[in-house]
Short mmCIF file of C-alpha atoms in Angstrom, two decimals:
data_model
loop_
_atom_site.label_atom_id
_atom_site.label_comp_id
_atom_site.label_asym_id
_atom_site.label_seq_id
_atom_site.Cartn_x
_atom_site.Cartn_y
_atom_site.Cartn_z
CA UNK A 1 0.00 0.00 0.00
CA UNK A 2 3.42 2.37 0.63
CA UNK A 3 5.73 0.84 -1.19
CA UNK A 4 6.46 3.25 -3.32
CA UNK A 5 7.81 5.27 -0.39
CA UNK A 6 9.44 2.33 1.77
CA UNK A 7 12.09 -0.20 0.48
CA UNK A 8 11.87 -2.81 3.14
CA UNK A 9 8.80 -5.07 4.56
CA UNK A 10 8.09 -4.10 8.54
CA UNK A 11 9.06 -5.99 11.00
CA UNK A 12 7.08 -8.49 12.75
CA UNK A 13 6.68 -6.89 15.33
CA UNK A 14 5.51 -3.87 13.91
CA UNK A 15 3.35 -6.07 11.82
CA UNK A 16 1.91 -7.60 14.83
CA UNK A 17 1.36 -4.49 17.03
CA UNK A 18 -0.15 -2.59 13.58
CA UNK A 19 -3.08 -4.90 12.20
CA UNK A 20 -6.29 -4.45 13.48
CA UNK A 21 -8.12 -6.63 10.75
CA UNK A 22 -9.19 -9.05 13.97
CA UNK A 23 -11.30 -6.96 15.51
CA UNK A 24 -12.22 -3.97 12.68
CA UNK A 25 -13.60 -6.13 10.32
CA UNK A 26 -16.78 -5.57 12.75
CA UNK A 27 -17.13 -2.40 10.31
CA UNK A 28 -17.41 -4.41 6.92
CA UNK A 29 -20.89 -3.73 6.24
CA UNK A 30 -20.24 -0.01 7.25
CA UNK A 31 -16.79 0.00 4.92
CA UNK A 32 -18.87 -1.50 1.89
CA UNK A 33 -21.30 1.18 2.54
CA UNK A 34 -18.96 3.99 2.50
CA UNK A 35 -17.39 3.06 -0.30
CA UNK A 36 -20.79 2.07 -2.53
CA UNK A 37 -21.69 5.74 -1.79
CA UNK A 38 -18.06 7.39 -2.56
CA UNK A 39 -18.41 5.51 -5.67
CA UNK A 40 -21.99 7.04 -6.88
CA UNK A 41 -20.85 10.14 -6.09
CA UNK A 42 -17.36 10.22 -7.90
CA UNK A 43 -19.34 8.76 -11.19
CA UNK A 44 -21.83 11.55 -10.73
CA UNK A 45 -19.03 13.95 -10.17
CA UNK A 46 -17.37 13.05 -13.22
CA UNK A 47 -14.01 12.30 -11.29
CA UNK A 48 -14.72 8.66 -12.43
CA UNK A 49 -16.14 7.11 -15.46
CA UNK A 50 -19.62 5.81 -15.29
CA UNK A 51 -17.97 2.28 -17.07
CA UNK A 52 -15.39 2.08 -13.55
CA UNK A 53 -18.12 3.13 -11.06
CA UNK A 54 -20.75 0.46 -12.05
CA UNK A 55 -17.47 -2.13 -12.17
CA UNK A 56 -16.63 -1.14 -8.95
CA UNK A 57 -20.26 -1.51 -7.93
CA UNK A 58 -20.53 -4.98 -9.13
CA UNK A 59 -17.14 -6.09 -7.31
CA UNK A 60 -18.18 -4.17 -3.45
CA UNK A 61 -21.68 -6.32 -3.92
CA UNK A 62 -19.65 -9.24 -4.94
CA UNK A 63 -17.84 -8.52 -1.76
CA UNK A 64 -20.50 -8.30 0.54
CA UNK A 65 -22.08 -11.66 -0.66
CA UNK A 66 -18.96 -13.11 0.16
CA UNK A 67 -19.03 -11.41 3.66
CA UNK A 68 -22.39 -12.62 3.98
CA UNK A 69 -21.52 -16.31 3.15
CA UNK A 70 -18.34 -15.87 5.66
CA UNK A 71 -16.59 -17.06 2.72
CA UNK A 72 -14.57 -13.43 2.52
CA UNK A 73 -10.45 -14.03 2.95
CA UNK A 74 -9.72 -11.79 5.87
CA UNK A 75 -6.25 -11.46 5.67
CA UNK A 76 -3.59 -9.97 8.43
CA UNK A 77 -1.33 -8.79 5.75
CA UNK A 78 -3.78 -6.05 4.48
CA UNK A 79 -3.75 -5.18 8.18
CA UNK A 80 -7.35 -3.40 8.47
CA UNK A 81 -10.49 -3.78 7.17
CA UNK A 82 -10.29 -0.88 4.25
CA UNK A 83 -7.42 -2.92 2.46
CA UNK A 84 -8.86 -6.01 3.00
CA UNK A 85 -11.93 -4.78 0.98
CA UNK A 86 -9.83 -2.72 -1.52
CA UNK A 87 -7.24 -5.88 -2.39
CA UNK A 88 -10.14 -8.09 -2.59
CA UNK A 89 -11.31 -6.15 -5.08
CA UNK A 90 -8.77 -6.05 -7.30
CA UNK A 91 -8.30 -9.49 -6.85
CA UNK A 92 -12.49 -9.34 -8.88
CA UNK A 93 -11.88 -6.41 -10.59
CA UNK A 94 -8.33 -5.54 -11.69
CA UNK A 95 -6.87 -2.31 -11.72
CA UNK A 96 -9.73 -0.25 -11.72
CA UNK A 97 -10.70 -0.79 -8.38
CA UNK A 98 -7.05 1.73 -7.34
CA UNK A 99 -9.66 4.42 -8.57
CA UNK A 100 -11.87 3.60 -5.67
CA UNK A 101 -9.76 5.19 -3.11
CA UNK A 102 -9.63 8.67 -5.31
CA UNK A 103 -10.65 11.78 -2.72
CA UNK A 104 -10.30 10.20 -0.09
CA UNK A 105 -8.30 8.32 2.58
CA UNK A 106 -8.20 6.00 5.05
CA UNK A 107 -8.88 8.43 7.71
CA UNK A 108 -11.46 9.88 6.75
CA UNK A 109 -12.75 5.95 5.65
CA UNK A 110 -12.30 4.90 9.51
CA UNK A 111 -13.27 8.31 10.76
CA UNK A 112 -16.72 7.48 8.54
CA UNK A 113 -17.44 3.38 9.49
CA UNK A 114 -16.90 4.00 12.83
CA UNK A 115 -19.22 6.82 13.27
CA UNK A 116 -21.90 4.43 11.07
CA UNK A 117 -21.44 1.62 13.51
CA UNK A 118 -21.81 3.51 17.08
CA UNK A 119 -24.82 5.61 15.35
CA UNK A 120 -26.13 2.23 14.92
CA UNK A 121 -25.17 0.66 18.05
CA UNK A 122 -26.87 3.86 19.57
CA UNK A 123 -30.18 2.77 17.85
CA UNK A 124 -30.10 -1.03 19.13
CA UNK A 125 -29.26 0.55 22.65
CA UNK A 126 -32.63 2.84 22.58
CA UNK A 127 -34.95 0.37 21.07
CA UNK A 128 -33.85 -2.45 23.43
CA UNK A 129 -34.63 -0.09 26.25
CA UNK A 130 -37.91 0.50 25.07
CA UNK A 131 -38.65 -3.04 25.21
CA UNK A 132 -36.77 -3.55 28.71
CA UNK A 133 -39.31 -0.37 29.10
CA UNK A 134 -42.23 -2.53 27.89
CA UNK A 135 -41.19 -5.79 30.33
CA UNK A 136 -41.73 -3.45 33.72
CA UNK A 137 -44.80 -1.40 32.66
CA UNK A 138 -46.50 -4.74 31.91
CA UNK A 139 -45.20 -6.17 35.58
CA UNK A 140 -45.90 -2.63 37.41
CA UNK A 141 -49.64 -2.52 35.33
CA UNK A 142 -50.07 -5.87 37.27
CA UNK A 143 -49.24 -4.87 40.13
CA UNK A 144 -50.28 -1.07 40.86
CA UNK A 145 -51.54 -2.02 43.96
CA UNK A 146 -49.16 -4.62 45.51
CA UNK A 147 -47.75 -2.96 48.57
CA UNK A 148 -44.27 -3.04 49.64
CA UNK A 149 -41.92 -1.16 51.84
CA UNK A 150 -40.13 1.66 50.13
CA UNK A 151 -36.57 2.43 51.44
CA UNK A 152 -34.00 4.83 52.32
CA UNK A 153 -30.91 4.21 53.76
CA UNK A 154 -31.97 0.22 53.11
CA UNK A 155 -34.41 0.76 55.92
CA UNK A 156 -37.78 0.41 56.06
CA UNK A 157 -39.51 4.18 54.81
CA UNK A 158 -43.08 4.47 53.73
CA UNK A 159 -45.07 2.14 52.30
CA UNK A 160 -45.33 2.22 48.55
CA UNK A 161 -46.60 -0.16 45.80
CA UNK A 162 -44.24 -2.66 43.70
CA UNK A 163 -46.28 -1.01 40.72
CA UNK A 164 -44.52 2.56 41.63
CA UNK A 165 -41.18 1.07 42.40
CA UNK A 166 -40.91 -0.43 39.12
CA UNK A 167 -42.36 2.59 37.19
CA UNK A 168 -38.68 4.42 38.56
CA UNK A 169 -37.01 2.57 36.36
CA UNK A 170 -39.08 3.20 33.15
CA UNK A 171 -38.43 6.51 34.51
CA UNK A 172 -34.14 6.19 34.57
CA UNK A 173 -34.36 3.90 30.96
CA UNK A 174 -36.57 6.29 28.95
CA UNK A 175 -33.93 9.38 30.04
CA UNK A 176 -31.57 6.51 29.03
CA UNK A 177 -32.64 6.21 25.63
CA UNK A 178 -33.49 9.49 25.52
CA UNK A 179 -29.72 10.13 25.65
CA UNK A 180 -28.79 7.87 23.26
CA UNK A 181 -31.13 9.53 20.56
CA UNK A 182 -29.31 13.25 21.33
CA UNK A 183 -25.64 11.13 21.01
CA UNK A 184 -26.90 10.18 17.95
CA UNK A 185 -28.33 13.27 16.65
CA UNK A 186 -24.82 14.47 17.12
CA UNK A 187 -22.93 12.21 15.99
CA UNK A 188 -25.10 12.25 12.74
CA UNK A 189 -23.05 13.91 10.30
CA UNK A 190 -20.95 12.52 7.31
CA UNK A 191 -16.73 12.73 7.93
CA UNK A 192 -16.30 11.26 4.19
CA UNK A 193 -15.02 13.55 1.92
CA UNK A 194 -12.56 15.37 4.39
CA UNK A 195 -9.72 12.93 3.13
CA UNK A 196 -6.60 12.76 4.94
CA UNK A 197 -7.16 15.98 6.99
CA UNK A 198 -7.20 19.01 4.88
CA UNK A 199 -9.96 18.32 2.41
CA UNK A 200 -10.07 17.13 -1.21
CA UNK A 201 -9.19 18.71 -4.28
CA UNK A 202 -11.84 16.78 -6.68
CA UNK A 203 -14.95 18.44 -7.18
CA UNK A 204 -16.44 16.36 -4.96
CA UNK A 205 -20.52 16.34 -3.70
CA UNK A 206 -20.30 15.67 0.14
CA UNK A 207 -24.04 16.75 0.62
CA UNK A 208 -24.44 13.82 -1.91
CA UNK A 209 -22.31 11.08 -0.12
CA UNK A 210 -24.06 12.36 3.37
CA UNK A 211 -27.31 12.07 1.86
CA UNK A 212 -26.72 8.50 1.09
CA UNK A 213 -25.85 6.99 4.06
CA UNK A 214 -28.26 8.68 5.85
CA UNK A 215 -26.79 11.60 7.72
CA UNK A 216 -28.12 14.94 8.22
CA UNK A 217 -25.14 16.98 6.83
CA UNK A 218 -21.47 16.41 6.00
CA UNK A 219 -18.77 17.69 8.92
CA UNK A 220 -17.71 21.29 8.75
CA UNK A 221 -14.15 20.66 9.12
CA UNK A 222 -11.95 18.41 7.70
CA UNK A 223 -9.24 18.31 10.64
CA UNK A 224 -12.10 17.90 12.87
CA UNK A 225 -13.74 15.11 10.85
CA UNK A 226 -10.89 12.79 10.88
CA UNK A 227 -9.64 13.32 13.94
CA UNK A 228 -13.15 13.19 16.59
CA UNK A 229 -14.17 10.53 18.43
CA UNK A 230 -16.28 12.52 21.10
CA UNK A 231 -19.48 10.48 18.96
CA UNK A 232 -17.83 7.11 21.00
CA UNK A 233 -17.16 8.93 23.87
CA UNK A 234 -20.85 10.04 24.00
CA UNK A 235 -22.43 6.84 23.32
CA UNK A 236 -20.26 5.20 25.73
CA UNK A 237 -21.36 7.49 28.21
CA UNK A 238 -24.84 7.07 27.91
CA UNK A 239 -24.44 3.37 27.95
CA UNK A 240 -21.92 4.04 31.21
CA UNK A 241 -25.20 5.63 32.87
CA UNK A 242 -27.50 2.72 31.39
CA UNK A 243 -25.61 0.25 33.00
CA UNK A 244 -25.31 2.01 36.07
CA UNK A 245 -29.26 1.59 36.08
CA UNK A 246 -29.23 -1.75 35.00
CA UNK A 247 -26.56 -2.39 37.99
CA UNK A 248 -28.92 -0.71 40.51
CA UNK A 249 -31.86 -2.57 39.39
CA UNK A 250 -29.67 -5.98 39.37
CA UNK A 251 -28.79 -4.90 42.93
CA UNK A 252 -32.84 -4.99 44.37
CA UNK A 253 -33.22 -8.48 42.27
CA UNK A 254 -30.35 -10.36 44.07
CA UNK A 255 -31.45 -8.82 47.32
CA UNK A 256 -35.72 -9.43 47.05
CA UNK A 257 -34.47 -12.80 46.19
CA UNK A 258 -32.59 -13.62 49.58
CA UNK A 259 -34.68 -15.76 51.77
CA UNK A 260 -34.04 -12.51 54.89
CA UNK A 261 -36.38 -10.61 52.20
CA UNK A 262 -38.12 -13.29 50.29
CA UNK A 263 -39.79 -10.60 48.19
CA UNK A 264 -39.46 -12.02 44.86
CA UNK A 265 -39.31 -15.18 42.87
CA UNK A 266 -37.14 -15.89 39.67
CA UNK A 267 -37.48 -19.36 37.36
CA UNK A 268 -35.12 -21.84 36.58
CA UNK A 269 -34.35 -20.19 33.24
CA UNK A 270 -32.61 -17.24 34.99
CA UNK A 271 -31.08 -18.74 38.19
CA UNK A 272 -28.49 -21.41 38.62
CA UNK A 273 -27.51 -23.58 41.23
CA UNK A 274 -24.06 -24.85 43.07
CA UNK A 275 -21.80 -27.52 42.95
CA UNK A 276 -21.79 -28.77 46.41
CA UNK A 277 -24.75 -26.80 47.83
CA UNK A 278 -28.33 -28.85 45.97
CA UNK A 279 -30.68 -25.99 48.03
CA UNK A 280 -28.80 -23.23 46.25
CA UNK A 281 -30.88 -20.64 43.62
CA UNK A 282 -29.02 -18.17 42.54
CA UNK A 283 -29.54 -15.19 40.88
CA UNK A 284 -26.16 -15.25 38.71
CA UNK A 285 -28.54 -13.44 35.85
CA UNK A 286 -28.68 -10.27 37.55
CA UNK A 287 -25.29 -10.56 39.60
CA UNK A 288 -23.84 -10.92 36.36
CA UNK A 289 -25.78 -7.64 34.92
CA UNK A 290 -24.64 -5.76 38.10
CA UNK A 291 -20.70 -6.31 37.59
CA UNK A 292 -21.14 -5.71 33.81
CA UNK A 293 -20.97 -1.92 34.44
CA UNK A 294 -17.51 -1.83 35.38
CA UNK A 295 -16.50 -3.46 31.95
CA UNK A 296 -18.40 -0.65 30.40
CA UNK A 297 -17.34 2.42 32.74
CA UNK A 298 -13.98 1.12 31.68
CA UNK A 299 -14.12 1.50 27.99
CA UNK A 300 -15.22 4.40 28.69
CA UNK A 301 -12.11 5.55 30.88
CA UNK A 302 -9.82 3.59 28.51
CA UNK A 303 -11.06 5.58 25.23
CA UNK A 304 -11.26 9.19 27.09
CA UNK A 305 -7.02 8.53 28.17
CA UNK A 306 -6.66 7.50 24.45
CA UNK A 307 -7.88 11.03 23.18
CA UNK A 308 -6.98 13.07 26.02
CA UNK A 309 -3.35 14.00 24.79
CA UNK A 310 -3.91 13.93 20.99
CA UNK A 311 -3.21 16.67 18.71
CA UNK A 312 -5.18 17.31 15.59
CA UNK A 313 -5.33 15.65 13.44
CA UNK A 314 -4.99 11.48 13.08
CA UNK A 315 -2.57 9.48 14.77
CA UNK A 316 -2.43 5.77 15.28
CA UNK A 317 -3.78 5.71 18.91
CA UNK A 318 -7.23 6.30 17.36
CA UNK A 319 -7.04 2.37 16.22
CA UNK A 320 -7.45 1.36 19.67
CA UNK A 321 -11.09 3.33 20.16
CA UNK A 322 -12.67 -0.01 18.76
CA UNK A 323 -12.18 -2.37 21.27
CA UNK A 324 -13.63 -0.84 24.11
CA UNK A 325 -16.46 0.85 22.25
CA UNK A 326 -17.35 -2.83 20.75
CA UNK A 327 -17.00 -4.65 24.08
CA UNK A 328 -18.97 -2.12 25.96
CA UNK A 329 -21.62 -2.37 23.35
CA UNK A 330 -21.73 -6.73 23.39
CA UNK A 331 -21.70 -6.07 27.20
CA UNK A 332 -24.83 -3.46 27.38
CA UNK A 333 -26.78 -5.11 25.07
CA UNK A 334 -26.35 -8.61 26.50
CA UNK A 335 -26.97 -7.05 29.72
CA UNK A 336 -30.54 -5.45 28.38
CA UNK A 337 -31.40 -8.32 26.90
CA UNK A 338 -31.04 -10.22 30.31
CA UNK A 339 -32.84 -7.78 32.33
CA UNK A 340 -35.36 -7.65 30.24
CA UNK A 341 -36.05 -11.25 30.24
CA UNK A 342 -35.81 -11.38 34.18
CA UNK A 343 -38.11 -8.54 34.97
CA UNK A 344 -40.94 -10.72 32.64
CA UNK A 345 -39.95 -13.37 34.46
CA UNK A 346 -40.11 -12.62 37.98
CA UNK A 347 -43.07 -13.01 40.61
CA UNK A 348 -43.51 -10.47 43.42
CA UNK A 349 -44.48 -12.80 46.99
CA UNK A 350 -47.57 -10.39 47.38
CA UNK A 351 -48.09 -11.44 50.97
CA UNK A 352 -44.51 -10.98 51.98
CA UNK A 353 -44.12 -7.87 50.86
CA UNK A 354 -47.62 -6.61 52.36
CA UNK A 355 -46.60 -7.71 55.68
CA UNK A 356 -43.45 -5.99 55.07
CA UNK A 357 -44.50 -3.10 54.16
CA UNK A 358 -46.07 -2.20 57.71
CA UNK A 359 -42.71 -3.34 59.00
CA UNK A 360 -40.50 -0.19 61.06
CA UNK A 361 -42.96 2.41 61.55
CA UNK A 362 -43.22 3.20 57.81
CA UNK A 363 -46.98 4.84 58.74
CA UNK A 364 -45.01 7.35 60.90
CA UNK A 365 -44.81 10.00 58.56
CA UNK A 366 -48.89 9.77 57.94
CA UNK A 367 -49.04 10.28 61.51
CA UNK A 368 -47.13 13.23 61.55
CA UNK A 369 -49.24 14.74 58.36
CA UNK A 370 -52.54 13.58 60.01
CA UNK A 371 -51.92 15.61 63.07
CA UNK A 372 -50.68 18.89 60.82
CA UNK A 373 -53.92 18.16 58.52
CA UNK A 374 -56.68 17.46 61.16
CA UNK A 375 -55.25 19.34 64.42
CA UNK A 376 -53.66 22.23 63.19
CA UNK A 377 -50.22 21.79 64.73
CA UNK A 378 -46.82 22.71 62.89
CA UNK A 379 -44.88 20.22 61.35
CA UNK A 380 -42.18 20.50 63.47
CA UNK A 381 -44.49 20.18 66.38
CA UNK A 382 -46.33 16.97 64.57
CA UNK A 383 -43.18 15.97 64.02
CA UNK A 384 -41.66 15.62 67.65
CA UNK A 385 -45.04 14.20 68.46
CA UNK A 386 -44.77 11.11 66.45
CA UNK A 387 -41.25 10.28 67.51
CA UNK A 388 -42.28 9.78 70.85
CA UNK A 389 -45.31 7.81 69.69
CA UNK A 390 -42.93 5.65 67.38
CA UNK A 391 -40.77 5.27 70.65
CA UNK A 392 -43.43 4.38 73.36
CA UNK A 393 -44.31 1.48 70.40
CA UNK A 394 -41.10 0.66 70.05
CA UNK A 395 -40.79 0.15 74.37
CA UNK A 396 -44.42 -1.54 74.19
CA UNK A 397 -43.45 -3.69 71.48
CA UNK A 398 -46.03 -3.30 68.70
CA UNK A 399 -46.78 -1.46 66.11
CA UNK A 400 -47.90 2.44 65.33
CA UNK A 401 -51.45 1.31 64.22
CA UNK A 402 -51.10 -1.20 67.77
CA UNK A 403 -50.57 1.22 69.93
CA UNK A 404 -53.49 2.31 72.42
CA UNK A 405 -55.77 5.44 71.88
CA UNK A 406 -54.66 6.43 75.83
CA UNK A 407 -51.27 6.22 74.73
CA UNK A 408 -51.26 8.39 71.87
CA UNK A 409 -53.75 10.86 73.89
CA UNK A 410 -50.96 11.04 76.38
CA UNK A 411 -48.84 12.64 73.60
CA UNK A 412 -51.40 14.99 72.54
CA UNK A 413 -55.25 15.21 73.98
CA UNK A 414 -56.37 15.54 70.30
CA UNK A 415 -55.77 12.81 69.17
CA UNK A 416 -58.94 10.71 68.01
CA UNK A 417 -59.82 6.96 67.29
CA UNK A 418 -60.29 8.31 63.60
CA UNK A 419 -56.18 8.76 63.51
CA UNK A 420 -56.15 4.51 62.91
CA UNK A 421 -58.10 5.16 59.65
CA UNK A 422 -54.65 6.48 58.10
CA UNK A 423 -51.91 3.88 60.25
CA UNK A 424 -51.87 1.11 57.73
CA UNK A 425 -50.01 0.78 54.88
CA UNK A 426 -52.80 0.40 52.34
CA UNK A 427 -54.37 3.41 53.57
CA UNK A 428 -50.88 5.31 53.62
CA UNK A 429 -49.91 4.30 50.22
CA UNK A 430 -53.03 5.50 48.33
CA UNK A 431 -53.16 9.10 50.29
CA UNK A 432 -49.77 9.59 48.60
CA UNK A 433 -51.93 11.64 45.27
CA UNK A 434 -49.87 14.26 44.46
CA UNK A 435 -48.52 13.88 40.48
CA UNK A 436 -46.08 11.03 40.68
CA UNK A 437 -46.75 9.89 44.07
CA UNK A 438 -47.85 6.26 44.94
CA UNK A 439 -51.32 6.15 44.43
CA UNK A 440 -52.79 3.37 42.48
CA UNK A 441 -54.45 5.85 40.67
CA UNK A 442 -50.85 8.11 40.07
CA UNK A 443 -48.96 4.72 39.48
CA UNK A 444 -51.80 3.85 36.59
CA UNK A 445 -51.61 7.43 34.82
CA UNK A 446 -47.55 7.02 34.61
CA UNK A 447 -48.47 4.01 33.54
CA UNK A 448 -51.02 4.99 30.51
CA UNK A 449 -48.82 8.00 29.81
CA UNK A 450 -45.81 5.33 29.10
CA UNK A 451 -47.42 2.99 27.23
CA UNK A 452 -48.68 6.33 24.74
CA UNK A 453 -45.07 7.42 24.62
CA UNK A 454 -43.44 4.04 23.63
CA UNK A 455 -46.75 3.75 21.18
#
């Protein structure tokens, strides 16, 4: 490819630590692309006959058949995937497929399949979302009404319902797809033409090669068309956060399925067992899910110290933005895939988590607001009130809703028998009305308002 410059072969070494055909020939599809779309446009240009462009036409579909078939000769002496496809065809086409690489370069080639791939990557990401999306609306529609404790700190809160908790994640994915469709609104302009760095000569028709493959415009700049990979760093970002809330929801799975919380139940098809222990269920699914972030957070991390020290405009340390953008990808979408199948396939304990949601005083705080509400007194005031209730339970050993009338009376004369209407988790969960509060009612209009988005 430089021999006309260089005398000698490289060394083996150099060979070795240069090819990247083993893992870029991921961007084959995107390379024949590119270069089915720089040939239309050179023909239609007039920088190449009509006669060589419809040759060169018939050899890159030749070529993809063959890539289709996985009967294409990937070979590590044409080092990356652009030479690969260029020797292969001139191995169907003869000499006229040198004309081919006329305005442009490899650069500019990479800069272009690469941006193709992660734009596309960034559309799998978003529409399996959606459907991991789908999987808990359908579980929280079923269960708008199953009560359970809601946390903070890990300890027992307020009662909510399993409906509402699961709605907080369609919540966190949607703004996670959401962010992949503004990466890839970005990211969705067309680097080809820009050649090497500083543009072509040719009267080239970049609005025309953009146009084809589906962008919105052509770069503005040719240095910065060859030489940014913020598109990667974007998308890998948004899949960094993704996986953070895949990780968090992978985090309440493998603890509602200890036996101390019993909350949950998961099949066979997405547990596993042990080797010495026969009572053992585990939920490896999810565990697996939850460490998967730190594969992705690091591809992240490992392409952002590529880049950080670069000067404009290519140098060789872009070749190593693939790996990590194509691992974190396999990883994120395996792990969305997973999740998605889990949350269809587990079954809340309904009676568990009732009884559990009760559990720590979590009616406290409707005590405090029933006091404000019916007698008047400052929440402050309410508030001091019902931490001595909570206490003289806690010393009598029952609950808020257990403890006697004369008791509560002591802490305030105002208090009436009607203050047990609002001490029980069912009743505490559906006063909770205000616009994405717990409700039933709230949880089933986030619910409808969902399912009419992702409609």
């Amino acid at each position: 490819m430089w021999g006309g410059r260089f005398s000698a072969s490289p060394n083996a070494l150099m060979q070795a630590i240069n090819v990247s055909i083993s893992f870029d020939k991921r961007l084959a599809a995107q390379d024949i692309a590119g270069s089915q779309a720089h040939a239309a446009m050179l023909a239609k240009t007039g920088v190449i006959s009509s006669g060589d462009a419809a040759e060169i036409q018939r050899g890159l579909s030749e070529i993809a058949a063959e890539m289709e078939a996985g009967t294409f000769p990937f070979r590590d002496e044409f080092e990356d995937i652009h030479m690969n496809v260029e020797a292969r065809l001139r191995e169907l086409i003869g000499p006229v497929a040198g004309r081919l690489h006329t305005a442009r370069s490899r650069n500019d080639q990479v800069a272009l399949d690469f941006r193709l791939w992660v734009r596309e990557a960034c559309d799998r990401s978003a529409a399996q979302l959606e459907a991991l999306q789908g999987a808990l609306i359908a579980k929280a529609e079923a269960h708008a009404d199953t009560l359970m404790p809601g946390f903070t700190h890990l300890q027992p809160a307020q009662p909510v319902t399993f409906g509402h908790h699961l709605m907080a994640y369609v919540e966190m994915f949607g703004r996670d797809a959401s962010r992949f469709r503004d990466a890839r609104a970005r990211m969705n302009e067309c680097p080809l033409g820009a050649a090497a760095l500083a543009g072509s000569p040719f009267p080239i028709d970049r609005e025309m090669t953009a146009r084809a493959l589906g962008f919105d415009r052509p770069t503005a700049n040719s240095l910065d068309s060859v030489s940014a990979r913020d598109f990667a760093l974007e998308g890998l970002s948004a899949a960094s956060i993704a996986a953070t809330h895949l990780s968090r929801l992978a985090e309440e799975i493998v603890i509602w399925m200890t036996p101390q919380f019993g909350f949950i139940k998961l099949s066979d098809a997405f547990t596993t067992g042990s080797s010495i222990m026969p009572q053992k269920k585990n939920p490896d699914a999810a565990e697996l899910i939850r460490a998967k972030v730190g594969r992705i957070l690091g591809s992240l991390t490992s392409l952002t110290v590529v880049m950080k020290g670069l000067p404009l405009a290519y140098s060789k340390d872009m070749q190593e933005d693939k790996v990590p953008t194509f691992e974190a990808f396999d990883a994120l979408e395996l792990s969305l895939l997973a999740m998605t199948g889990m949350v269809a396939d587990l079954e809340p304990n309904v009676e568990r988590m009732a009884a559990a949601a009760g559990a720590g005083f979590s009616t406290a705080t409707d005590l405090a607001d029933w006091l404000v509400r019916e007698l008047d007194l400052p929440f402050r005031d309410a508030h001091h009130v019902t931490g001595a209730a909570v206490k003289r339970a806690e010393q009598l050993g029952v609950d808020l809703s257990d403890l006697p009338l004369a008791e509560l009376q002591a802490l305030n004369q105002g208090i009436g028998e009607d203050v047990f209407k609002v001490l029980t988790p069912a009743a505490s969960s559906a006063s909770r009305v205000s616009y994405g509060g717990t409700a039933p009612d709230q949880v089933r209009s986030q619910i409808k308002r969902w399912k009419d988005t992702l409609r």
